[in-house]
CSV table of C-alpha atoms in Angstrom, one decimal:
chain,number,residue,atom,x,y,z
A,76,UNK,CA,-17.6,-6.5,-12.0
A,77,UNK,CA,-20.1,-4.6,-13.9
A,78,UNK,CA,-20.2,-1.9,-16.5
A,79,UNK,CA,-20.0,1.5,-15.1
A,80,UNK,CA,-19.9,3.2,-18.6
A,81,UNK,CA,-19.4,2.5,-22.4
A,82,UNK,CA,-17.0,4.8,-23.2
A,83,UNK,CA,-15.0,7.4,-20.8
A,84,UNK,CA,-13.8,9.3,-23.9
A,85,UNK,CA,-17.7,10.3,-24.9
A,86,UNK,CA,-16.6,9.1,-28.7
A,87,UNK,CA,-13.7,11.3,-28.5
A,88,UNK,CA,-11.6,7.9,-29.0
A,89,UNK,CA,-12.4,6.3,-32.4
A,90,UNK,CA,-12.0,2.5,-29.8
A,91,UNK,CA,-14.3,3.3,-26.8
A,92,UNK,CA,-12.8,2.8,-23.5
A,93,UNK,CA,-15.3,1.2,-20.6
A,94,UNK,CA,-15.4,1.0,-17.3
A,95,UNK,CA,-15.8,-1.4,-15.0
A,96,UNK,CA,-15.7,-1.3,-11.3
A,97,UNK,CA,-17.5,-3.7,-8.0
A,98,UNK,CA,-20.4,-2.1,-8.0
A,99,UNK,CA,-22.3,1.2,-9.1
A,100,UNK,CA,-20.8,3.0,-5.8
A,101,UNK,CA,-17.3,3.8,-7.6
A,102,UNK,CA,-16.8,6.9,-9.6
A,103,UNK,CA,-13.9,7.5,-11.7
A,104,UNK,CA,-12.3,11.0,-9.9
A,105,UNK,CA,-13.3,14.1,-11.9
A,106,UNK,CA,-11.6,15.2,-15.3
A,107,UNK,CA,-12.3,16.0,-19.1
A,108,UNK,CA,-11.4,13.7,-21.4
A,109,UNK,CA,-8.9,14.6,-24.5
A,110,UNK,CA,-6.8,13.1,-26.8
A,111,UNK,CA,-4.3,16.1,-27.4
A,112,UNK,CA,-1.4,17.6,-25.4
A,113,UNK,CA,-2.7,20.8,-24.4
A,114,UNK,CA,-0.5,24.2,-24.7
A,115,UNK,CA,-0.9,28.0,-24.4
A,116,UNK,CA,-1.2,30.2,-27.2
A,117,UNK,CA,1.9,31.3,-25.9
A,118,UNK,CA,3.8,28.4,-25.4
A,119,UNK,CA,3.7,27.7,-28.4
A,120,UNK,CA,4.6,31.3,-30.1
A,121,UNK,CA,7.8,30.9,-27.9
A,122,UNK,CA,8.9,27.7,-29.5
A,123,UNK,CA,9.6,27.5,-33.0
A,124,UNK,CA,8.2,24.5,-35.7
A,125,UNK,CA,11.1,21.9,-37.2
A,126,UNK,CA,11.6,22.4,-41.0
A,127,UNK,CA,9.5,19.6,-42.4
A,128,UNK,CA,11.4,16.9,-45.0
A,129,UNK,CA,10.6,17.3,-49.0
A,130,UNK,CA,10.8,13.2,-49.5
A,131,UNK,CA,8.2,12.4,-52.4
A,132,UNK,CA,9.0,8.9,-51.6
A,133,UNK,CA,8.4,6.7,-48.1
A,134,UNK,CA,11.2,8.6,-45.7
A,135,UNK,CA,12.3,4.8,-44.7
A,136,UNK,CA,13.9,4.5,-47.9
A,137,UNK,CA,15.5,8.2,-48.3
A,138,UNK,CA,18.8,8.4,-46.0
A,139,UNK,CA,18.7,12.3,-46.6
A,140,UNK,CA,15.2,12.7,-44.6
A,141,UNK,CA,16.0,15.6,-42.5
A,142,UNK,CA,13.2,14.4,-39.8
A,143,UNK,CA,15.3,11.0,-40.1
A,144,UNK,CA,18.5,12.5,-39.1
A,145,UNK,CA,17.5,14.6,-36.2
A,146,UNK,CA,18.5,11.9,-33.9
A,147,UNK,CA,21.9,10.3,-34.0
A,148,UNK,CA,19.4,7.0,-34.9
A,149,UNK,CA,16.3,6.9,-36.3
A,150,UNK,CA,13.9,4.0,-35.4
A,151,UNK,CA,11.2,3.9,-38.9
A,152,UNK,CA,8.9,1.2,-39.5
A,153,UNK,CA,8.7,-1.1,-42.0
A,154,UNK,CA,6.0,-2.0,-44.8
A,155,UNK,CA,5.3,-4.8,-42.6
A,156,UNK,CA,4.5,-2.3,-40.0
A,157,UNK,CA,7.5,-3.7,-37.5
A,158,UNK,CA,10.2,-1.0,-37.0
A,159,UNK,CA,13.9,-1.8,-37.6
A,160,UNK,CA,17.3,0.1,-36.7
A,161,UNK,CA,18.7,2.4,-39.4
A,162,UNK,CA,22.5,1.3,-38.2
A,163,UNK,CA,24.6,-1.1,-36.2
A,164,UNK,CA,26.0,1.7,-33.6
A,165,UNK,CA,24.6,1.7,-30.1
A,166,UNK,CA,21.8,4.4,-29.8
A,167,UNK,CA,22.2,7.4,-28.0
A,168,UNK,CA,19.3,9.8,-28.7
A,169,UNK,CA,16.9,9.8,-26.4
A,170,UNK,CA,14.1,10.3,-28.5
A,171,UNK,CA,12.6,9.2,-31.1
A,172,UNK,CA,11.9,11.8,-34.5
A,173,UNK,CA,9.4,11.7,-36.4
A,174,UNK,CA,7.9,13.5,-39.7
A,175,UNK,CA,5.1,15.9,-39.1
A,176,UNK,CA,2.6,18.2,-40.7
A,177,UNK,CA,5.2,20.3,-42.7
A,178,UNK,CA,6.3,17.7,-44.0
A,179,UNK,CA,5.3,16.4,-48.0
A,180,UNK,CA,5.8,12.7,-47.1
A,181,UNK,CA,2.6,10.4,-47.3
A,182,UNK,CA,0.5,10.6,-44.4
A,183,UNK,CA,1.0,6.7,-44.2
A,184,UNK,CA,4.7,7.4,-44.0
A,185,UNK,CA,6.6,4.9,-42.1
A,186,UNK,CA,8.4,7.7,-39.7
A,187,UNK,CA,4.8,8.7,-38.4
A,188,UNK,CA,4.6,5.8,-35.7
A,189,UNK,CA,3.1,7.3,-33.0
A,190,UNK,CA,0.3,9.6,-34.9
A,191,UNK,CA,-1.4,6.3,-35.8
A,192,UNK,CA,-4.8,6.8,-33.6
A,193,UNK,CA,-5.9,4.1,-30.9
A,194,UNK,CA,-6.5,0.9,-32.4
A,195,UNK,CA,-6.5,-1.6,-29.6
A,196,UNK,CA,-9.4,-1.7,-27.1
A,197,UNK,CA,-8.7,-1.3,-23.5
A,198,UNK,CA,-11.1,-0.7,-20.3
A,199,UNK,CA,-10.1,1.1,-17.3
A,200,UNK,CA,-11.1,-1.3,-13.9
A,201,UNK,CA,-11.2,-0.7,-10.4
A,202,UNK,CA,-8.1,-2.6,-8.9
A,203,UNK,CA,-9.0,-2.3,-5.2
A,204,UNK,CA,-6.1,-1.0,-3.0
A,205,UNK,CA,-4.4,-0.1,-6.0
A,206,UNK,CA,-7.8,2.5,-7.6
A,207,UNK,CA,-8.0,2.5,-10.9
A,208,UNK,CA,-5.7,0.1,-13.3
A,209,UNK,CA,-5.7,0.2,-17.3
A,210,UNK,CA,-6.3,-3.5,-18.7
A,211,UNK,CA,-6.1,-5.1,-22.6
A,212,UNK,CA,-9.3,-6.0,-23.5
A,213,UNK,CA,-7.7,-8.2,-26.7
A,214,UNK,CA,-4.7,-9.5,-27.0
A,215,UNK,CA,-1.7,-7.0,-27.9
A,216,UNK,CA,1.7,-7.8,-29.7
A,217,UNK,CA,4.6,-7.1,-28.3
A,218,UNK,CA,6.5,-3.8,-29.8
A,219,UNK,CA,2.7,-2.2,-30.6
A,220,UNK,CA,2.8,1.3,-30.3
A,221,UNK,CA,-0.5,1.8,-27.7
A,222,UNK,CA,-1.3,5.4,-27.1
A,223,UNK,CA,0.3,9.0,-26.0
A,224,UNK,CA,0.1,10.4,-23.2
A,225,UNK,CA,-2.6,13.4,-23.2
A,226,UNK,CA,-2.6,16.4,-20.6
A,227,UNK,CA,-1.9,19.9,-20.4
A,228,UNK,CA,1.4,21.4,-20.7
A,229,UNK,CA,3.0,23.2,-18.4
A,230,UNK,CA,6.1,24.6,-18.6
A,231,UNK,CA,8.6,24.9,-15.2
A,232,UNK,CA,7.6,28.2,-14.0
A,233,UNK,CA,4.4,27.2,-13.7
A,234,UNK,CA,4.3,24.8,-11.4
A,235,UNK,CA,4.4,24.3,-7.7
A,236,UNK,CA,6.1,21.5,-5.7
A,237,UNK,CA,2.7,20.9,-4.2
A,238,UNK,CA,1.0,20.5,-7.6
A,239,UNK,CA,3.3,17.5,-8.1
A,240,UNK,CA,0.9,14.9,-8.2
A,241,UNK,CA,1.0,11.2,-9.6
A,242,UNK,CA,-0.5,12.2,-13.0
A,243,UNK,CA,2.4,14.1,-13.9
A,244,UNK,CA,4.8,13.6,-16.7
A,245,UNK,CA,8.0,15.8,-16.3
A,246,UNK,CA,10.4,16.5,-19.4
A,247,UNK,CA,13.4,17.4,-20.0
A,248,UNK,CA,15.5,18.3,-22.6
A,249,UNK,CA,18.4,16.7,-23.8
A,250,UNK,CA,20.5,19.4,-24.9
A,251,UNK,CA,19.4,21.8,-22.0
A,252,UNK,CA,19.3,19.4,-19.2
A,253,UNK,CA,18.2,22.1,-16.5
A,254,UNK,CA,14.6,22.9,-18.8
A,255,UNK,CA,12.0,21.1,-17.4
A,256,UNK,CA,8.1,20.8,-18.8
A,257,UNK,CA,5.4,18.5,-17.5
A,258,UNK,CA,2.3,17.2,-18.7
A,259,UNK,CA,-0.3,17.1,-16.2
A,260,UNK,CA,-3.4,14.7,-16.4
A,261,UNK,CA,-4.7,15.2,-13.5
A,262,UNK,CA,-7.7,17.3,-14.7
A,263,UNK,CA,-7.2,17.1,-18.0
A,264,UNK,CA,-6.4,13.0,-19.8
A,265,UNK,CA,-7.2,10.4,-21.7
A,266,UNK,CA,-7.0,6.6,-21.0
A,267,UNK,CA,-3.1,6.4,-19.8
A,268,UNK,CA,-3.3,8.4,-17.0
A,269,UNK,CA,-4.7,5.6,-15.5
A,270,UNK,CA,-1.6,3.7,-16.5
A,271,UNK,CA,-0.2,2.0,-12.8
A,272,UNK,CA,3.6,0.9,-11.6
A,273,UNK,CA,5.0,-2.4,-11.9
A,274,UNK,CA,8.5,-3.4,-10.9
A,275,UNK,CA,8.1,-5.7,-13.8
A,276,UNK,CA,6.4,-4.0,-16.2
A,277,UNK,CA,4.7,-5.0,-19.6
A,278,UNK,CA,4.8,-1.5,-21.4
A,279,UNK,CA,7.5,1.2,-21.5
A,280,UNK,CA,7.4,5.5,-22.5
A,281,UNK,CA,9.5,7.1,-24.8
A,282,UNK,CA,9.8,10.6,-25.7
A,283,UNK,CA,8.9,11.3,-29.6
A,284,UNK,CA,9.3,14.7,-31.1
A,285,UNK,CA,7.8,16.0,-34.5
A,286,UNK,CA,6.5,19.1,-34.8
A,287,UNK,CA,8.4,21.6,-32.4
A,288,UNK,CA,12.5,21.8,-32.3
A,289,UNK,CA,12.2,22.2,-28.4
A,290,UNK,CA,12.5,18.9,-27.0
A,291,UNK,CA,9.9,19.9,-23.8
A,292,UNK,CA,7.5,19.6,-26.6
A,293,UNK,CA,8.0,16.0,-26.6
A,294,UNK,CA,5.0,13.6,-26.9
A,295,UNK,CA,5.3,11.0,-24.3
A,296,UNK,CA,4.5,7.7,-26.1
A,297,UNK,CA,3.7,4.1,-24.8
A,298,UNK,CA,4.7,0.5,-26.5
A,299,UNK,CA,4.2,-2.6,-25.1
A,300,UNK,CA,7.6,-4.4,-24.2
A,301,UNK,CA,6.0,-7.8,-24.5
A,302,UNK,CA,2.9,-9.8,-25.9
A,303,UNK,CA,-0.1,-8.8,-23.7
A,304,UNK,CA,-3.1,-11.0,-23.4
A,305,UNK,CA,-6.7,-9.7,-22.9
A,306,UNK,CA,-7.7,-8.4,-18.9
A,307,UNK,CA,-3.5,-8.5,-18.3
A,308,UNK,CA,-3.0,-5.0,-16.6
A,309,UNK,CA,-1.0,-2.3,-18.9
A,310,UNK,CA,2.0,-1.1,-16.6
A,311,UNK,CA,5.1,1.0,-16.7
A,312,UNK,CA,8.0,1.3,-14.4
A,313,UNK,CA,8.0,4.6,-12.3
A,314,UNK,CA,11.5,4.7,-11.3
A,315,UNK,CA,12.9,4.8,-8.3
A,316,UNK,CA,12.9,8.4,-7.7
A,317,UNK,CA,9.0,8.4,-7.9
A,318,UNK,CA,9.4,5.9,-5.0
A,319,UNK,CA,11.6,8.3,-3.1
A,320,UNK,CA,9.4,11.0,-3.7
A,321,UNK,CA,6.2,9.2,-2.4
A,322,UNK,CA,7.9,8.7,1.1
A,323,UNK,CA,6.3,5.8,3.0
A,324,UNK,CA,3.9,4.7,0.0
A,325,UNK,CA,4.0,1.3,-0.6
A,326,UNK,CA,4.2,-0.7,-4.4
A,327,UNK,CA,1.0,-2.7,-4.4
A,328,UNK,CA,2.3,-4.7,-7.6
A,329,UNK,CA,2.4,-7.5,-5.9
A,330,UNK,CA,5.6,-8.9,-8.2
A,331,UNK,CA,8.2,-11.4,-6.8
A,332,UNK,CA,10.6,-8.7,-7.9
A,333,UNK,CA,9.1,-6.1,-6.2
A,334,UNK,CA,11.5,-3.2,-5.2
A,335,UNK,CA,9.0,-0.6,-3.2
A,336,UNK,CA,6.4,-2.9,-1.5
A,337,UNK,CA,6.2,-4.0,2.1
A,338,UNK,CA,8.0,-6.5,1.6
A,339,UNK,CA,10.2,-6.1,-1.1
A,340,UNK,CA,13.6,-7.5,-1.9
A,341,UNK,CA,17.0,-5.8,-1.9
A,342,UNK,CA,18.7,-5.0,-4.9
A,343,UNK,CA,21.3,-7.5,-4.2
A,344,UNK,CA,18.3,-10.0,-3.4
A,345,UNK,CA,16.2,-8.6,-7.1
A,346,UNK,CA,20.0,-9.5,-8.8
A,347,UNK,CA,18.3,-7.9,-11.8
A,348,UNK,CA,20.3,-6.9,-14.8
A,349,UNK,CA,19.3,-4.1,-16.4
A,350,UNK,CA,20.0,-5.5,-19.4
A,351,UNK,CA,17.8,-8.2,-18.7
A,352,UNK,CA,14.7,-5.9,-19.2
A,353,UNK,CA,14.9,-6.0,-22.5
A,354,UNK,CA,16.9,-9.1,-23.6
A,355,UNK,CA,13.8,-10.6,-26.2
A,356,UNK,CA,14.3,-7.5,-28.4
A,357,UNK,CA,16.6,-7.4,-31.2
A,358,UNK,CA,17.4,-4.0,-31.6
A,359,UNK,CA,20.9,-2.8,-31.0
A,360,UNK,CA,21.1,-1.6,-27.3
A,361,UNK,CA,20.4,2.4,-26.9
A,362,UNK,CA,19.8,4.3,-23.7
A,363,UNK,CA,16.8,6.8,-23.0
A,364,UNK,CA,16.8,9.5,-20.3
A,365,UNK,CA,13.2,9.9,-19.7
A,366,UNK,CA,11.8,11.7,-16.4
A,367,UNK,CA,9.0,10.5,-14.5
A,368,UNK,CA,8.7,13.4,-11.7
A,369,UNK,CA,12.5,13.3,-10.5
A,370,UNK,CA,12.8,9.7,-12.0
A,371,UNK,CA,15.0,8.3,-14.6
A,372,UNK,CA,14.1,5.6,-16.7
A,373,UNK,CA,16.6,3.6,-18.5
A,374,UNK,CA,15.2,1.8,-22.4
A,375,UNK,CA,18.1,-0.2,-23.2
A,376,UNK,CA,16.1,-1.9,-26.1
A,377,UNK,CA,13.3,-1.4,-28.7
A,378,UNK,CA,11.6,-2.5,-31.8
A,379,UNK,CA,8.2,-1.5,-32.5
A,380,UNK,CA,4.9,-3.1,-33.8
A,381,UNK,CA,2.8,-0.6,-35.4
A,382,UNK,CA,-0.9,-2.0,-35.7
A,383,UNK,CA,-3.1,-0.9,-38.9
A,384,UNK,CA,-5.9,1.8,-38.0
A,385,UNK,CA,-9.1,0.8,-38.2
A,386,UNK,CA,-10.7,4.0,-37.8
A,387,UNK,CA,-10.3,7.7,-39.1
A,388,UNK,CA,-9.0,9.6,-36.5
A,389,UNK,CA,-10.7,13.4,-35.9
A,390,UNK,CA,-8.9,15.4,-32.9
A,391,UNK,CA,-11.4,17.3,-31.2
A,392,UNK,CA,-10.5,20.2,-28.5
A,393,UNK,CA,-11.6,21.6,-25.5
A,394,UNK,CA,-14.0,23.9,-25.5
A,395,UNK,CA,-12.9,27.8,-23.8
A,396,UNK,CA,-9.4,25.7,-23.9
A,397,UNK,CA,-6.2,27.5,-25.8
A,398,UNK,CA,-5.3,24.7,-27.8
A,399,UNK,CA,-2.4,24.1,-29.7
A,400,UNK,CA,-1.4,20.7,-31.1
A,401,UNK,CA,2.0,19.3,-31.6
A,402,UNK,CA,0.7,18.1,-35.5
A,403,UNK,CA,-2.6,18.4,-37.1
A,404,UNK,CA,-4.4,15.0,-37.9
A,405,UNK,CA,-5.1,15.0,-41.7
């Protein structure tokens, strides 16, 4: 392997992100690097902003944080940076919600998980038959919150079956379960759109709202499910429906478990509980309804490792690009 480039996100990522493919022959396919969620003007005029909380104090040690209590649970992170549950019911929201920008918590609040910038180093690599994979380059704990995933919004009457592609993200909301959005990275991204299937993956999305009371605002956010060492491929399970959408496209994960490969076991053969997935966390069991395409993805489990920036983080837009950001970084 050799170095193709230093950094894909041209210092728009306070880590830089190489590349590294066979030889000088590859190219990454064609797209602008960004680090934001991308929505019209008007998108956003038609959705209005959450109320933000009036904690003076940490919101992990106020029960009457009105960010807290969105959710039926919340899931807030402690001094020690690991997140615990905030009761002994099963979870049932299928988000997570956070503080944001209205808000007069600390900026280092513990309900702000996700708007810690990227802190771990990763490098994108060619994979052969599979393209392009996303690998650790160090190794990552497991419940770390990793990155978001960055694109441009588009809401459901904008799109086109045939613009469907495999760098969308499709949302929908829990109380309206009909309203779709998406989040398209095909021409617009940052390092997780390169992000690859495994039917037994390391990693896992969740849906995390802040700023906007429309839950098609979500962020889509990614946390490692388990310790990752450095070169192991990041991954994420696709869901069946993606599989059933792709037709006669094989998995290439090359897994024992494998479910969509050439030759891949039955589910009776698999035997896989889902419970199973997430069995080494210690979290009281909650489900999440999160789309990828058509798909649904099941979280039964999660605590979260929040690792301490290194860097100040500066969001920087697109040029001739409507931008309008779910929070402002301050």
């Amino acid at each position: 392997m050799i170095q193709l480039c230093g950094d894909i996100s041209n210092g728009k990522e306070p880590v830089p992100v190489s590349l590294f493919a066979p030889s000088s022959a590859y190219a990454l396919p064609k797209f602008t690097y960004t680090t934001s969620v991308l929505i019209r003007k008007e998108a956003c005029l038609s959705s209005r902003f959450r109320k933000g909380c009036s904690c003076d104090t940490d919101c992990l040690f106020n029960d009457s944080c009105c960010c807290k209590n969105v959710s039926i649970d919340s899931i807030l992170c402690n001094k020690g940076g690991v997140t615990e549950s905030s009761s002994d019911h099963s979870l049932t929201s299928t988000y997570i919600s956070e503080c944001h920008e209205s808000c007069t918590c600390s900026r280092n609040c513990a309900n702000k998980v996700t708007q810690s910038p990227l802190t771990f180093q990763f490098h994108v690599r060619h994979c052969g038959s599979k393209g392009w994979g996303l690998f650790a380059s160090e190794h990552i704990p497991a419940k770390s919150f990793l990155f978001h995933y960055a694109g441009k919004f588009v809401e459901e009457q904008e799109i086109a079956a045939e613009d469907i592609n495999d760098y969308v993200f499709m949302i929908s909301a829990e109380n309206e379960p009909l309203a779709y959005s998406f989040i398209d990275a095909s021409s617009y991204g940052n390092l997780s759109r390169f992000v690859n299937h495994s039917c037994v993956p390391n990693c896992f999305a969740i849906r995390v709202l802040s700023g906007f009371e429309d839950q098609r605002f979500s962020r889509i956010c990614f946390f490692s499910r388990q310790d990752i060492q450095p070169s192991e491929e990041i991954t994420i399970d696709y869901s069946d429906s993606y599989w059933n959408y792709k037709g006669h496209a094989k998995c290439l994960c090359k897994q024992r478990e494998c479910r969509y490969g050439k030759n891949a076991l039955s589910k009776s053969e698999v035997q896989m509980d889902p419970l199973q997935l997430f069995s080494d966390f210690s979290l009281n069991k909650f489900k999440l309804e999160l789309t990828k395409l058509t798909g649904i993805l099941l979280l039964l489990e999660l605590k979260m490792h929040v690792r301490t920036p290194r860097f100040i983080f500066a969001s920087k837009g697109i040029k001739d690009t409507a931008v309008c950001e779910e929070r402002r970084r301050h």
